[in-house]
């Protein structure tokens, strides 16, 4: 170890949790209680340091660290959302969105991991919160993800979108929600339109399957570009054909 300003620095390669079957390399491994390790990890930013700690303690203890790190850690979700800032709205910046699709996918994976630990996430979705977040772009807050179906579509969170529609009664035929990087609170997009641009067939198929989905009323308003109109029509016809065959 090294001393720096009175603090003893311990290389993670020598750390091993008490009672762990995994042992650090060498004979000078330092046993530290797993609860203490989890507490230390809670102050780390996700990245090389946290990953190095997880590697050092072994897979079993790493799973415990991961769980405790994510528990009630709203900042983890907010930090994932923050990386989406500046990427143009789906319907106004198609090329830029495609170039940054991996950022949205990473955000989806992070939030999904958080939801697996924080299974009570549905309680965060309230009528008051949904009103607060429906037209407020660039709110880098964890609750945004669970209270705005447009943002759920952009990120690719089918489970959250399903909850919004089936449990909270979100109208899939209504233009009401703004996406994360929307710069105009008066410009709302159809959820099906956002799903098409996102390109996640799971979400697109779910919206098309919702009882009462009315594609005709949307196209009559003339709010969907001709190319998108054609693509959505094709998906809708295929979905209807499958249902008829079943």
Coordinates of C-alpha atoms in Angstrom, one line a residue:
X1 CA 0.0 0.0 0.0
X2 CA 1.0 3.7 -0.4
X3 CA 0.5 6.6 2.0
X4 CA -0.9 9.8 0.5
X5 CA -1.6 12.7 2.8
X6 CA -2.2 10.4 5.7
X7 CA -4.6 8.1 3.7
X8 CA -3.7 4.5 3.1
X9 CA -4.3 3.5 -0.5
X10 CA -5.1 -0.2 -1.0
X11 CA -4.8 -1.6 -4.6
X12 CA -8.1 -3.3 -5.5
X13 CA -6.1 -6.4 -6.7
X14 CA -5.4 -7.1 -3.0
X15 CA -9.0 -6.7 -1.7
X16 CA -11.2 -9.7 -1.1
X17 CA -14.5 -9.8 0.9
X18 CA -14.4 -11.8 4.2
X19 CA -15.6 -15.3 3.5
X20 CA -15.5 -15.0 -0.2
X21 CA -14.4 -18.0 -2.3
X22 CA -12.6 -15.6 -4.5
X23 CA -9.1 -14.7 -3.4
X24 CA -7.0 -11.8 -4.5
X25 CA -3.7 -12.6 -6.2
X26 CA -0.7 -13.2 -3.9
X27 CA -0.6 -14.1 -0.2
X28 CA -1.1 -10.5 1.1
X29 CA -4.8 -10.3 0.3
X30 CA -6.7 -7.8 2.5
X31 CA -9.9 -9.2 3.9
X32 CA -12.6 -6.5 4.1
X33 CA -16.2 -7.0 5.2
X34 CA -18.5 -7.1 2.1
X35 CA -20.9 -4.5 3.8
X36 CA -18.0 -2.1 4.1
X37 CA -17.0 -2.7 0.5
X38 CA -20.6 -2.0 -0.7
X39 CA -20.6 1.2 1.4
X40 CA -17.3 2.3 -0.3
X41 CA -18.7 1.4 -3.7
X42 CA -21.8 3.6 -3.1
X43 CA -19.5 6.7 -3.2
X44 CA -17.9 5.8 -6.5
X45 CA -18.9 6.9 -10.0
X46 CA -19.6 4.1 -12.4
X47 CA -16.5 3.4 -14.4
X48 CA -13.1 1.9 -14.2
X49 CA -12.7 2.2 -10.4
X50 CA -16.0 0.5 -9.7
X51 CA -15.4 -2.1 -12.3
X52 CA -12.0 -2.8 -10.9
X53 CA -13.4 -3.3 -7.5
X54 CA -16.0 -5.8 -8.8
X55 CA -13.3 -7.7 -10.7
X56 CA -11.1 -7.8 -7.6
X57 CA -13.8 -9.3 -5.2
X58 CA -15.1 -11.9 -7.6
X59 CA -18.4 -12.5 -9.3
X60 CA -20.5 -13.4 -6.3
X61 CA -19.5 -10.4 -4.3
X62 CA -19.6 -8.2 -7.4
X63 CA -23.3 -9.0 -7.8
X64 CA -23.9 -7.9 -4.2
X65 CA -22.0 -4.7 -4.9
X66 CA -23.9 -4.0 -8.0
X67 CA -27.3 -4.5 -6.3
X68 CA -26.4 -2.3 -3.4
X69 CA -24.9 0.4 -5.7
X70 CA -28.1 0.6 -7.7
X71 CA -30.5 0.5 -4.8
X72 CA -32.3 3.9 -4.5
X73 CA -29.5 5.5 -6.6
X74 CA -31.5 8.1 -8.5
X75 CA -28.3 9.8 -9.6
X76 CA -27.4 6.7 -11.6
X77 CA -30.5 7.1 -13.7
X78 CA -30.0 10.9 -14.0
X79 CA -26.4 10.5 -15.1
X80 CA -27.6 8.1 -17.8
X81 CA -30.2 10.6 -19.0
X82 CA -27.6 13.5 -19.0
X83 CA -25.7 11.7 -21.7
X84 CA -28.7 12.2 -24.0
X85 CA -28.6 16.0 -23.8
X86 CA -27.9 17.7 -27.0
X87 CA -29.0 14.9 -29.3
X88 CA -31.7 16.3 -31.6
X89 CA -35.3 15.2 -31.1
X90 CA -36.1 12.0 -32.9
X91 CA -38.4 13.6 -35.4
X92 CA -36.2 16.5 -36.2
X93 CA -32.7 15.0 -36.2
X94 CA -32.9 11.5 -37.8
X95 CA -29.3 11.3 -38.9
X96 CA -27.9 12.5 -35.6
X97 CA -30.2 10.2 -33.7
X98 CA -29.0 7.2 -35.8
X99 CA -25.4 8.2 -35.1
X100 CA -26.1 8.2 -31.4
X101 CA -28.4 5.2 -31.2
X102 CA -25.8 3.4 -29.0
X103 CA -26.2 6.2 -26.4
X104 CA -29.9 5.6 -26.1
X105 CA -29.3 1.8 -26.0
X106 CA -26.8 2.3 -23.2
X107 CA -29.3 4.5 -21.3
X108 CA -31.9 1.8 -21.8
X109 CA -29.6 -0.9 -20.4
X110 CA -28.7 1.3 -17.4
X111 CA -32.3 2.1 -16.5
X112 CA -33.4 -1.5 -17.0
X113 CA -30.7 -2.6 -14.5
X114 CA -31.8 0.0 -12.1
X115 CA -35.4 -1.2 -12.4
X116 CA -34.5 -4.8 -11.7
X117 CA -33.1 -3.7 -8.3
X118 CA -35.7 -1.0 -7.5
X119 CA -38.8 -3.1 -8.3
X120 CA -41.1 -0.4 -6.8
X121 CA -40.4 2.0 -9.7
X122 CA -44.1 2.0 -10.7
X123 CA -44.9 4.0 -7.5
X124 CA -42.9 6.9 -9.0
X125 CA -45.5 7.3 -11.7
X126 CA -48.3 9.6 -10.4
X127 CA -50.7 11.9 -12.1
X128 CA -48.9 14.9 -10.6
X129 CA -45.6 13.7 -11.9
X130 CA -46.9 12.9 -15.4
X131 CA -48.3 16.4 -15.7
X132 CA -44.9 17.8 -14.5
X133 CA -42.9 15.9 -17.0
X134 CA -45.1 15.7 -20.0
X135 CA -43.9 18.9 -21.7
X136 CA -40.8 19.7 -19.8
X137 CA -37.8 18.8 -21.9
X138 CA -34.2 18.3 -20.6
X139 CA -35.3 17.5 -17.0
X140 CA -32.3 15.3 -16.0
X141 CA -34.3 13.6 -13.2
X142 CA -34.9 10.0 -12.6
X143 CA -38.7 10.4 -12.4
X144 CA -38.8 11.7 -15.9
X145 CA -38.2 8.2 -17.3
X146 CA -41.2 6.8 -15.4
X147 CA -43.7 9.6 -16.1
X148 CA -43.3 10.4 -19.8
X149 CA -44.1 7.7 -22.4
X150 CA -42.4 9.6 -25.2
X151 CA -39.1 9.5 -23.3
X152 CA -39.8 5.8 -22.5
X153 CA -40.1 5.2 -26.3
X154 CA -36.9 7.2 -27.1
X155 CA -34.9 5.2 -24.6
X156 CA -36.6 1.9 -25.5
X157 CA -38.3 1.0 -22.2
X158 CA -41.2 -1.2 -23.3
X159 CA -42.1 -2.2 -19.7
X160 CA -42.5 1.4 -18.7
X161 CA -44.5 2.2 -21.8
X162 CA -46.7 -0.8 -21.2
X163 CA -47.4 0.4 -17.7
X164 CA -48.3 3.9 -18.9
X165 CA -50.8 2.6 -21.4
X166 CA -52.3 -0.4 -19.5
X167 CA -52.2 1.0 -15.9
X168 CA -52.2 4.8 -16.2
X169 CA -54.5 5.0 -19.2
X170 CA -52.2 6.9 -21.6
X171 CA -54.1 7.5 -24.8
X172 CA -52.0 6.2 -27.7
X173 CA -54.0 8.2 -30.2
X174 CA -53.3 11.6 -28.6
X175 CA -50.5 14.0 -29.3
X176 CA -49.7 15.1 -25.8
X177 CA -46.0 14.3 -24.9
X178 CA -42.7 15.8 -25.7
X179 CA -39.5 13.8 -26.1
X180 CA -36.3 14.4 -24.0
X181 CA -34.6 16.8 -26.3
X182 CA -37.7 18.5 -27.6
X183 CA -37.2 22.3 -27.8
X184 CA -40.8 23.3 -28.3
X185 CA -43.4 22.5 -25.6
X186 CA -46.2 23.1 -28.1
X187 CA -45.0 20.5 -30.6
X188 CA -46.0 17.0 -29.5
X189 CA -45.7 13.9 -31.6
X190 CA -47.8 10.8 -31.8
X191 CA -46.3 7.9 -29.8
X192 CA -46.5 5.6 -32.8
X193 CA -44.5 8.2 -34.8
X194 CA -41.8 8.2 -32.2
X195 CA -41.8 4.4 -32.1
X196 CA -41.3 4.3 -35.8
X197 CA -38.3 6.6 -35.7
X198 CA -36.9 4.8 -32.7
X199 CA -37.0 1.6 -34.8
X200 CA -37.8 -0.7 -31.8
X201 CA -40.2 -3.3 -33.2
X202 CA -41.2 -4.5 -29.8
X203 CA -42.6 -1.0 -29.0
X204 CA -44.1 -0.5 -32.4
X205 CA -45.9 -3.8 -32.3
X206 CA -47.1 -3.1 -28.8
X207 CA -48.6 0.2 -29.7
X208 CA -50.3 -1.3 -32.8
X209 CA -51.8 -4.0 -30.6
X210 CA -53.4 -1.6 -28.1
X211 CA -57.2 -1.9 -28.1
X212 CA -58.6 1.2 -29.6
X213 CA -55.5 2.2 -31.5
X214 CA -56.8 4.4 -34.4
X215 CA -54.3 4.9 -37.1
X216 CA -56.9 6.4 -39.5
X217 CA -57.6 9.4 -37.3
X218 CA -53.9 10.2 -37.1
X219 CA -53.4 10.2 -40.9
X220 CA -56.5 12.2 -41.5
X221 CA -54.9 15.0 -39.5
X222 CA -52.1 15.1 -42.0
X223 CA -49.4 15.2 -39.2
X224 CA -47.3 12.2 -40.4
X225 CA -44.9 12.6 -43.3
X226 CA -45.7 10.6 -46.4
X227 CA -42.7 8.2 -45.9
X228 CA -43.6 7.5 -42.3
X229 CA -47.2 7.2 -43.3
X230 CA -46.3 4.5 -45.8
X231 CA -44.1 2.6 -43.3
X232 CA -46.6 2.8 -40.5
X233 CA -49.4 1.7 -42.8
X234 CA -47.3 -1.3 -43.9
X235 CA -46.6 -2.3 -40.2
X236 CA -50.3 -1.8 -39.3
X237 CA -51.5 -3.9 -42.3
X238 CA -49.0 -6.7 -41.4
X239 CA -50.2 -6.6 -37.8
X240 CA -53.8 -6.8 -38.8
X241 CA -53.1 -9.6 -41.3
X242 CA -51.4 -11.7 -38.6
X243 CA -54.4 -11.2 -36.3
X244 CA -56.8 -12.3 -39.0
X245 CA -54.7 -15.4 -39.7
X246 CA -54.7 -16.3 -36.0

